[in-house]
XYZ file of C-alpha atoms in Angstrom:
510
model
C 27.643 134.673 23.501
C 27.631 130.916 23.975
C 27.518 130.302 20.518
C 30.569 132.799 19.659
C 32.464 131.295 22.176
C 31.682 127.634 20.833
C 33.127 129.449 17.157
C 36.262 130.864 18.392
C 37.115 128.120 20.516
C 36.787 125.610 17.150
C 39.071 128.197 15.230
C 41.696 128.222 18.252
C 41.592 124.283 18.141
C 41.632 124.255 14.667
C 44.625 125.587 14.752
C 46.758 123.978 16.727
C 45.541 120.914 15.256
C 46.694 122.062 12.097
C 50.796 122.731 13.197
C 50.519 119.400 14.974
C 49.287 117.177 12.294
C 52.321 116.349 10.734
C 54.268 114.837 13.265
C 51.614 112.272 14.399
C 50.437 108.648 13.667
C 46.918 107.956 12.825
C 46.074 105.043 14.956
C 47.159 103.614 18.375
C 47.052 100.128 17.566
C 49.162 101.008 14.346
C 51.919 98.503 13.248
C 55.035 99.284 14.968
C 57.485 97.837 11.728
C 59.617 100.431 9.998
C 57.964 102.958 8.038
C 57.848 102.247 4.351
C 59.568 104.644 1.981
C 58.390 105.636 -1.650
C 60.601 107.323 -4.358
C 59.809 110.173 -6.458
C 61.243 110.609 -9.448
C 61.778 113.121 -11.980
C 61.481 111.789 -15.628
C 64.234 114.007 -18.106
C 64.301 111.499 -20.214
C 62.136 113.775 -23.154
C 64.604 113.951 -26.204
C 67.081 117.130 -25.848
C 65.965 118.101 -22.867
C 68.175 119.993 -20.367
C 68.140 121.655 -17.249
C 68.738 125.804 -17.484
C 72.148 127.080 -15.828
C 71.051 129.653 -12.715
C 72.496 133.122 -12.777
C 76.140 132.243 -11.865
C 76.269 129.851 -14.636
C 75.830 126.486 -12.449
C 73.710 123.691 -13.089
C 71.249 122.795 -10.592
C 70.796 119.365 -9.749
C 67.510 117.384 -9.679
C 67.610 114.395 -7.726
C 65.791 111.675 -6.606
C 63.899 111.201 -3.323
C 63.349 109.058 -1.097
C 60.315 110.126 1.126
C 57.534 108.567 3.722
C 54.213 108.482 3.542
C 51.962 111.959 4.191
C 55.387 113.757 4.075
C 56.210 116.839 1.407
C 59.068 118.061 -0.206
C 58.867 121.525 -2.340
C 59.149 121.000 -6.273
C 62.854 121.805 -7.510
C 62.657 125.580 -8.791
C 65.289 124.965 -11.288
C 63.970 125.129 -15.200
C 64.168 122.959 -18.191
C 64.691 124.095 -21.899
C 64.109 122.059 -24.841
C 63.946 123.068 -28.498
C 60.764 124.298 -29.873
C 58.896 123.894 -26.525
C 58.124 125.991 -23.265
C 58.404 124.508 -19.755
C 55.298 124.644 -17.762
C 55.922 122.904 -14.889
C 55.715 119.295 -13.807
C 53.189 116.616 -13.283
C 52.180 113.159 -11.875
C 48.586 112.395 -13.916
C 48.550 114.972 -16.767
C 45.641 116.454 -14.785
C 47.260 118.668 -12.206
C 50.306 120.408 -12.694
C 53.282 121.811 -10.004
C 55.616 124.753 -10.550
C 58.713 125.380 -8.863
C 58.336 126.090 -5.596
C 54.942 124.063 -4.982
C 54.626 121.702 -1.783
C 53.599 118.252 -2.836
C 52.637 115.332 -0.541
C 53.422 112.035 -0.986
C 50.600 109.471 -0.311
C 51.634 105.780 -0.246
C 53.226 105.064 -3.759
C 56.534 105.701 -5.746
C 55.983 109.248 -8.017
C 57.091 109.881 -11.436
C 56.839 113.571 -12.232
C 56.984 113.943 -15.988
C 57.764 117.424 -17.365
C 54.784 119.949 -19.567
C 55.258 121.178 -22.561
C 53.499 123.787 -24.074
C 54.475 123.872 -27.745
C 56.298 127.119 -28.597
C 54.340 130.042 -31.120
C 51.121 127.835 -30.378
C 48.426 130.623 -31.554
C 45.564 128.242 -30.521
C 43.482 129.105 -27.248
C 41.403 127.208 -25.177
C 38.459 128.383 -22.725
C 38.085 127.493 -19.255
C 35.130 128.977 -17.524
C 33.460 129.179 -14.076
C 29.778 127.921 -14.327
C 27.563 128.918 -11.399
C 24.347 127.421 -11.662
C 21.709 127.086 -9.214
C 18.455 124.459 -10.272
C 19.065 125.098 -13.886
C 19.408 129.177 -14.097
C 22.824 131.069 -14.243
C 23.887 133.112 -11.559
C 25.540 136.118 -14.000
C 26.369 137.978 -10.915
C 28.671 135.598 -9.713
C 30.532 134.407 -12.674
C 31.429 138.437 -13.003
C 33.801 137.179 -10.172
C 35.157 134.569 -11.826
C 35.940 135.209 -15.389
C 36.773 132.434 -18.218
C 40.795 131.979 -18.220
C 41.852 131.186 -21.929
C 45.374 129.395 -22.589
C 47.073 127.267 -24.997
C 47.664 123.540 -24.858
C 50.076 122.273 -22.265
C 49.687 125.631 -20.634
C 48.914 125.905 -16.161
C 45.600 127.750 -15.067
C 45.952 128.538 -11.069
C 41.752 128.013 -10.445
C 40.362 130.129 -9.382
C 39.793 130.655 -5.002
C 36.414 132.391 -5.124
C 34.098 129.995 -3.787
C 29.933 130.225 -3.831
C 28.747 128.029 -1.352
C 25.005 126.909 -0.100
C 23.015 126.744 3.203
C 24.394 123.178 4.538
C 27.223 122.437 2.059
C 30.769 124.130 1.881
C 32.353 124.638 -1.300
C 35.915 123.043 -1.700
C 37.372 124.387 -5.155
C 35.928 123.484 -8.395
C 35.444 120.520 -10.862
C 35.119 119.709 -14.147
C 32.332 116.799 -13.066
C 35.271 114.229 -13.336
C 38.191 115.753 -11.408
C 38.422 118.114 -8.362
C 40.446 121.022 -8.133
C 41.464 122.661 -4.816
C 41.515 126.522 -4.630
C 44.938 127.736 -6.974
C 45.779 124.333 -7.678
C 47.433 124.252 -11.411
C 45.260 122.733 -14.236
C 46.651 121.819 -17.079
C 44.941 122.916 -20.598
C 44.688 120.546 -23.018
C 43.164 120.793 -26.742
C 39.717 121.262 -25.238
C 37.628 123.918 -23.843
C 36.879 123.358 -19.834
C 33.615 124.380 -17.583
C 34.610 124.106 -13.756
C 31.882 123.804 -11.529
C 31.421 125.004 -7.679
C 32.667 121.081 -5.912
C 30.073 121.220 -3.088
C 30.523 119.032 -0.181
C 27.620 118.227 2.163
C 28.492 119.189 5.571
C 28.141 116.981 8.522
C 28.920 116.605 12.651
C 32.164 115.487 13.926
C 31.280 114.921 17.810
C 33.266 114.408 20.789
C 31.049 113.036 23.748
C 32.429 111.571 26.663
C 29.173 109.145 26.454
C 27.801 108.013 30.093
C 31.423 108.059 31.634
C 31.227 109.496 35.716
C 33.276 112.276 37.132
C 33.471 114.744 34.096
C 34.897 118.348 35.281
C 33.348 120.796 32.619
C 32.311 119.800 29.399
C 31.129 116.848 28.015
C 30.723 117.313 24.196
C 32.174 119.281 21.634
C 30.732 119.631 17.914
C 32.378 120.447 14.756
C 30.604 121.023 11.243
C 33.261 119.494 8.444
C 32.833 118.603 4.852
C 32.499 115.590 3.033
C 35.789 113.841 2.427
C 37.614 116.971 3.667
C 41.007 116.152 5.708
C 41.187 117.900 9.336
C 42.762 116.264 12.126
C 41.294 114.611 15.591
C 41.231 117.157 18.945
C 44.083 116.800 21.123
C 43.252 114.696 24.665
C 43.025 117.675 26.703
C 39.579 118.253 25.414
C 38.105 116.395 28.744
C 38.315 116.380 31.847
C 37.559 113.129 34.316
C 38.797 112.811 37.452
C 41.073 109.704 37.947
C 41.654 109.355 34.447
C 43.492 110.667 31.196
C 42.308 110.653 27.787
C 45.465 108.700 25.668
C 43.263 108.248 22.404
C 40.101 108.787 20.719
C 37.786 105.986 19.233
C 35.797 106.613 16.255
C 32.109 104.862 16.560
C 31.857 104.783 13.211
C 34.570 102.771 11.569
C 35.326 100.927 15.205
C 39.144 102.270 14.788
C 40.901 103.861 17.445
C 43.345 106.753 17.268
C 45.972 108.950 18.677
C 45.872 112.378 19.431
C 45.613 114.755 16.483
C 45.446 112.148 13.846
C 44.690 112.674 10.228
C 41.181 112.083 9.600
C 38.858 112.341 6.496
C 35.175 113.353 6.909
C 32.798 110.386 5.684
C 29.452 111.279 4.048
C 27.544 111.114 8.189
C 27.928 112.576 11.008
C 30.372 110.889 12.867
C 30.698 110.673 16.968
C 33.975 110.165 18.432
C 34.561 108.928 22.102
C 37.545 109.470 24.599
C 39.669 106.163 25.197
C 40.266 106.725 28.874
C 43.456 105.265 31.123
C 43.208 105.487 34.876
C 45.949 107.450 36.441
C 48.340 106.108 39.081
C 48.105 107.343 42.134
C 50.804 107.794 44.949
C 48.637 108.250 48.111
C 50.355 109.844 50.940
C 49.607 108.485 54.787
C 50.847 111.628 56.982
C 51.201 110.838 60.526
C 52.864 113.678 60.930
C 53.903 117.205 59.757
C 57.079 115.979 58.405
C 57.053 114.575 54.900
C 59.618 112.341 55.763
C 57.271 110.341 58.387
C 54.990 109.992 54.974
C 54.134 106.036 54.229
C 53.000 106.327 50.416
C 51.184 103.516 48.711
C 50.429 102.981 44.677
C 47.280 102.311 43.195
C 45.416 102.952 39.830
C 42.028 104.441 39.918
C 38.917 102.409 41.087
C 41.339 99.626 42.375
C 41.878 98.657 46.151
C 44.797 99.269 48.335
C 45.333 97.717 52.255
C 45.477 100.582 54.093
C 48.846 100.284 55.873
C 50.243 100.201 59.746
C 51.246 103.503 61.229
C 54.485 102.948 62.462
C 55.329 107.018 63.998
C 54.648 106.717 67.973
C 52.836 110.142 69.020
C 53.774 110.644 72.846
C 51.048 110.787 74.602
C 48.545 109.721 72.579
C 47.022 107.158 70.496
C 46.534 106.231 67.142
C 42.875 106.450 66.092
C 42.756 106.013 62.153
C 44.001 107.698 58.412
C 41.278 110.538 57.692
C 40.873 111.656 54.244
C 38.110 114.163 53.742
C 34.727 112.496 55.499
C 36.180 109.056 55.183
C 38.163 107.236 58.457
C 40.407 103.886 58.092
C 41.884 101.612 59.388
C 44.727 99.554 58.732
C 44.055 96.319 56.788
C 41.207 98.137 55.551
C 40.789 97.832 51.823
C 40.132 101.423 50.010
C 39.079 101.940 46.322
C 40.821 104.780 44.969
C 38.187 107.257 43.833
C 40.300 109.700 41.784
C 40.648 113.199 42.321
C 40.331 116.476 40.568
C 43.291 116.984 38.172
C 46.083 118.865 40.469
C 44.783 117.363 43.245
C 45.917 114.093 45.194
C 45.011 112.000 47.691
C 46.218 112.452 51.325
C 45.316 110.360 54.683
C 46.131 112.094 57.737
C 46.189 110.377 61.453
C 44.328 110.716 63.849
C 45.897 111.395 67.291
C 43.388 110.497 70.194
C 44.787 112.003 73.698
C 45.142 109.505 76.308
C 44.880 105.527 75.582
C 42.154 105.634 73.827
C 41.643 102.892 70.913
C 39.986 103.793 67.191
C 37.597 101.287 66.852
C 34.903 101.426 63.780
C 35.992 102.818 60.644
C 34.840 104.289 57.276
C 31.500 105.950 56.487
C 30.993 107.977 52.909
C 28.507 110.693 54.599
C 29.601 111.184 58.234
C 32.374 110.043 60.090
C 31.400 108.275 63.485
C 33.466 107.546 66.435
C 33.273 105.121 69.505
C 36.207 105.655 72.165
C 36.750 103.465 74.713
C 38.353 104.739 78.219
C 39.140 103.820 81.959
C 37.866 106.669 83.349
C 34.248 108.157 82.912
C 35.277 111.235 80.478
C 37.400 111.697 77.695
C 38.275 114.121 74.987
C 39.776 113.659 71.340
C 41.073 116.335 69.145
C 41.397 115.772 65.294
C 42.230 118.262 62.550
C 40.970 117.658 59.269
C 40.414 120.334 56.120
C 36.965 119.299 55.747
C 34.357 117.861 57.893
C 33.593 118.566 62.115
C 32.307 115.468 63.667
C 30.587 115.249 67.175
C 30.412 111.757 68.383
C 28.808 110.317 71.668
C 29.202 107.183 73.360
C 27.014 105.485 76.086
C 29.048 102.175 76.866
C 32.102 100.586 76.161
C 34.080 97.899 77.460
C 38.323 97.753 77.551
C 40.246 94.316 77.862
C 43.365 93.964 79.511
C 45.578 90.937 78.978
C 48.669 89.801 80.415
C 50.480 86.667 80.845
C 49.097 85.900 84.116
C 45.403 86.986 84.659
C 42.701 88.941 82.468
C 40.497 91.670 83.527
C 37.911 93.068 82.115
C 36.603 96.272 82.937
C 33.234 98.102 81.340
C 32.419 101.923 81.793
C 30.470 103.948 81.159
C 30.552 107.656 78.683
C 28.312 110.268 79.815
C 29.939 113.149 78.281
C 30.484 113.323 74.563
C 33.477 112.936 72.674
C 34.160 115.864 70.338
C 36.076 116.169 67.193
C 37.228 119.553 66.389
C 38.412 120.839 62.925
C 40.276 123.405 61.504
C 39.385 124.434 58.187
C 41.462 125.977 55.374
C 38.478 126.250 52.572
C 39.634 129.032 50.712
C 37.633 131.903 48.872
C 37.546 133.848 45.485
C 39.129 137.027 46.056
C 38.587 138.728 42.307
C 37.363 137.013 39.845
C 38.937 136.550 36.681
C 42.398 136.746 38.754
C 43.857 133.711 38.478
C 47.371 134.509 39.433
C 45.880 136.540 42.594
C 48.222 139.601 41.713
C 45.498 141.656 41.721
C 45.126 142.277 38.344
C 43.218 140.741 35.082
C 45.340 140.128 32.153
C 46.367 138.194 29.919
C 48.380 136.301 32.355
C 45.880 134.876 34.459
C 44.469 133.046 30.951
C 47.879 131.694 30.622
C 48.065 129.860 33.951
C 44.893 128.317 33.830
C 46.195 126.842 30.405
C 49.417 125.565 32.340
C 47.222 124.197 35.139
C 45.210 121.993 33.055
C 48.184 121.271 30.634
C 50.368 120.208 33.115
C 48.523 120.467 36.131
C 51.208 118.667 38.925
C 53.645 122.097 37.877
C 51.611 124.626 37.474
C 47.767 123.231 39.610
C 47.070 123.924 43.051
C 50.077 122.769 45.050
C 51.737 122.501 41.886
C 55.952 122.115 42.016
C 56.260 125.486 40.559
C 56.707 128.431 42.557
C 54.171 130.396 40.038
C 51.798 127.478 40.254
C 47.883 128.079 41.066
C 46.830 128.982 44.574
C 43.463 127.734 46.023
C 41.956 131.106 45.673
C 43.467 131.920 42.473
C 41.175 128.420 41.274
C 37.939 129.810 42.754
C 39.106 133.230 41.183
C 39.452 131.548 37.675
C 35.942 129.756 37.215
C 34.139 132.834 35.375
C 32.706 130.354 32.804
C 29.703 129.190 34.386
C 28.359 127.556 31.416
C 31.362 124.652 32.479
C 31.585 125.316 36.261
C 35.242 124.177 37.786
C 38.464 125.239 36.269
C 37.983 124.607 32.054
C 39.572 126.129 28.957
C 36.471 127.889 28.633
C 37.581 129.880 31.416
C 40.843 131.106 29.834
C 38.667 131.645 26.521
C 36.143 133.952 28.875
C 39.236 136.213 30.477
C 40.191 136.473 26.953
C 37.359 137.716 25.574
C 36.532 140.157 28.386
C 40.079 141.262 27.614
C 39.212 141.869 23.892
C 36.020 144.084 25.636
C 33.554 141.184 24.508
C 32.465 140.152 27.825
C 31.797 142.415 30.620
C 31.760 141.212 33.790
C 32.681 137.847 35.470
C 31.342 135.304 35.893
C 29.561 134.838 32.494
C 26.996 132.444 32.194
């Protein structure tokens, strides 16, 4: 199963690669100047030669263009006559030819596509044929599927788009030993007899490894088999996940370059590994003294930088201010704090803690367990905190209060006997049905798309998200049926999809 999941999920990314392709640049550092522009031309400049009048008796046009580099433009289907010839089709190296109709892709030069002729009442014929050959003996079987094609000089040949590969190679069109023909690409026939061979590229790895980077959600390599100087395009940066961080580019190990998101990129003769180029993500971090969002102090910060934990300013009748609480760690103000990250949806919240009474918050953060010394002026005392997370018992056995005034000081010391206890109210959710993202109680289709909108665009449609269809907490626990990535991964959409199709049958799958 893993390994037919691993196929289909290359095809689906494949895919979308492909429609994206066109409409992005190939490196991130590229040159930001205008983008050159080539011309293609078409050469009528063959002695009485003239362009045939469509049905209605017009004469179409055929213009120059002026194109940019790795775009297309379809070949003009109007025809040419000229006296004692045929009209083929055109071409830019007498090797290849186009017909009306055919897409063709400017590189990085000017064009000049020249017209073929095939010489009219030409009784001559010339052979190509389809050799396969494996270590020196014929395979007849084969080459019953690809017969010889026989044509006159100046005459097109679509190759053929049978293809005969090996164990370890793929087979991409034919060749004549000297040029390479793609799969019903036009040859053009000259006065020879041709022998196409099977053009067998070696097949290597294109990897995607998030190397030794910390915090990965899911998976942390992805492998793709592609051919020898075969074009396909780079994965899209939504391939990883890491929290506190984005993927903006890729960087290739191999030729040191670094690129943008489904770039054009042409297999070399090795395996290649290719590495995320991660940004940290900036951060507003909400201090919440109180339930109203507009008591909120928020403070910026990039991932794995420091902030100064800031002043609360609210006044809580009645009580004192003790600290900002986020999950098991407790600050205070002036502290510094190094922005961890979070899991993508999810930010980062401090909440206050209230202490009853005049108490006064006095030591701070701890990474494992939160621990809390009150002082008070009489011999007992109580705090109450609510967190999401974490209960914390905390005793004390002395502590001493200063009072200060303008005129005299006093300094008073009692002591704790009873502990001080912290009491929490938790909100951990659970999975109610697996597989049901969307917690409507069903498993369909839709549950696959909202875990693709909650990694996609995870502030909308993630936990909390701004839209009112956005994931709940549940609906996250419901969604992790891939446990070969545990946490919320496209793998898990691909899973609901497949048990959909009747390929998996129950959740989770591991």
């Amino acid at each position: 199963m893993k390994q037919f999941i691993k196929k289909i999920t290359a095809f689906s990314a494949s895919a979308v690669i492909a429609v994206s392709s066109a409409i992005c640049a190939s490196a991130i550092g590229a040159d930001t100047n205008e983008t050159p522009t080539f011309t293609v031309h078409f050469d009528l400049s063959d002695e009485g030669v003239s362009i045939v009048p469509d049905e209605d008796g017009n004469v179409p046009e055929i213009t120059d263009l002026v194109k940019n580099p790795n775009s297309s433009f379809f070949i003009p289907v109007a025809k040419l006559q000229r006296e004692g010839y045929s009209f083929s089709g055109w071409t830019e190296d007498d090797i290849k030819g186009y017909v009306g109709g055919d897409v063709f892709r400017v590189k990085d030069h000017d064009i000049v596509l020249k017209p073929v002729w095939a010489v009219a009442g030409d009784t001559e014929f010339h052979t190509v044929t389809y050799r396969v050959e494996w270590n020196g003996e014929i395979d007849k079987e084969a080459e019953k599927l690809v017969p010889p094609a026989k044509r006159q000089t100046g005459k097109f040949v679509s190759v053929s788009a049978y293809s005969f590969p090996r164990e370890g190679y793929k087979q991409r069109g034919w060749t004549d030993g000297k040029n390479e023909f793609a799969s019903e690409e036009y040859m053009i026939v000259h006065d020879e007899d041709v022998t196409l061979y099977p053009n067998l590229k070696k097949l290597y790895n294109l990897k995607y490894s998030v190397g030794d980077a910390d915090r990965i959600n899911g998976i942390t390599e992805l492998i793709f088999e592609i051919a020898e100087g075969e074009p396909t395009n780079l994965q899209n940066t939504d391939r990883f996940s890491r929290n506190g961080f984005k993927t903006v580019g890729w960087h290739c190990e191999n030729d040191g370059k670094d690129y943008v998101a489904v770039a054009p990129f042409t297999m070399p003769s090795e395996d290649v590994l290719i590495t995320p180029i991660w940004e940290p993500i900036q951060y507003t971090i909400n201090f919440k003294p109180s339930n109203n969002a507009s008591d909120n102090i928020k403070v910026r910060g990039l991932t794995d930088t420091a902030i100064t934990i800031p002043e609360c300013t609210y006044v809580k009748e009645g009580y004192t201010f003790g600290g900002w609480q986020y999950q098991d760690t407790v600050c205070q103000p002036g502290d510094e704090y190094i922005i961890p990250g979070a899991e993508p949806g999810i930010g980062i919240s401090f909440k206050a803690i209230w202490i009853e009474g005049s108490g006064e918050q006095i030591t701070t953060t701890t990474s494992e367990t939160t621990t809390t010394t009150t002082t008070s002026s009489t011999t007992s005392s109580s705090a109450t905190t609510t967190s999401e997370t974490s209960t914390t018992t905390t005793s004390a056995t002395s502590s001493t209060t200063t009072t200060t005034s303008a005129t005299a000081t006093t300094s008073t010391t009692t002591t704790v006997t009873e502990p001080i206890t912290t009491t929490t109210t938790s909100t951990e959710s659970v999975a109610t049905m697996l597989g049901d993202a969307n917690c409507d109680g069903a498993i369909d289709m839709a549950d696959a798309v909202l875990i693709m909108q909650a990694l996609a665009n995870p502030n909308k449609y993630g936990v909390n998200g701004t839209s009112s269809s956005c994931m709940t907490a549940a609906g996250k626990l419901n969604a992790d049926v891939d446990m070969e990535s545990p946490g919320l991964t496209t793998g898990d959409a691909l899973v609901i999809q497949l048990y959909l199709l009747g390929r998996v049958e129950k959740f989770p799958l591991y």
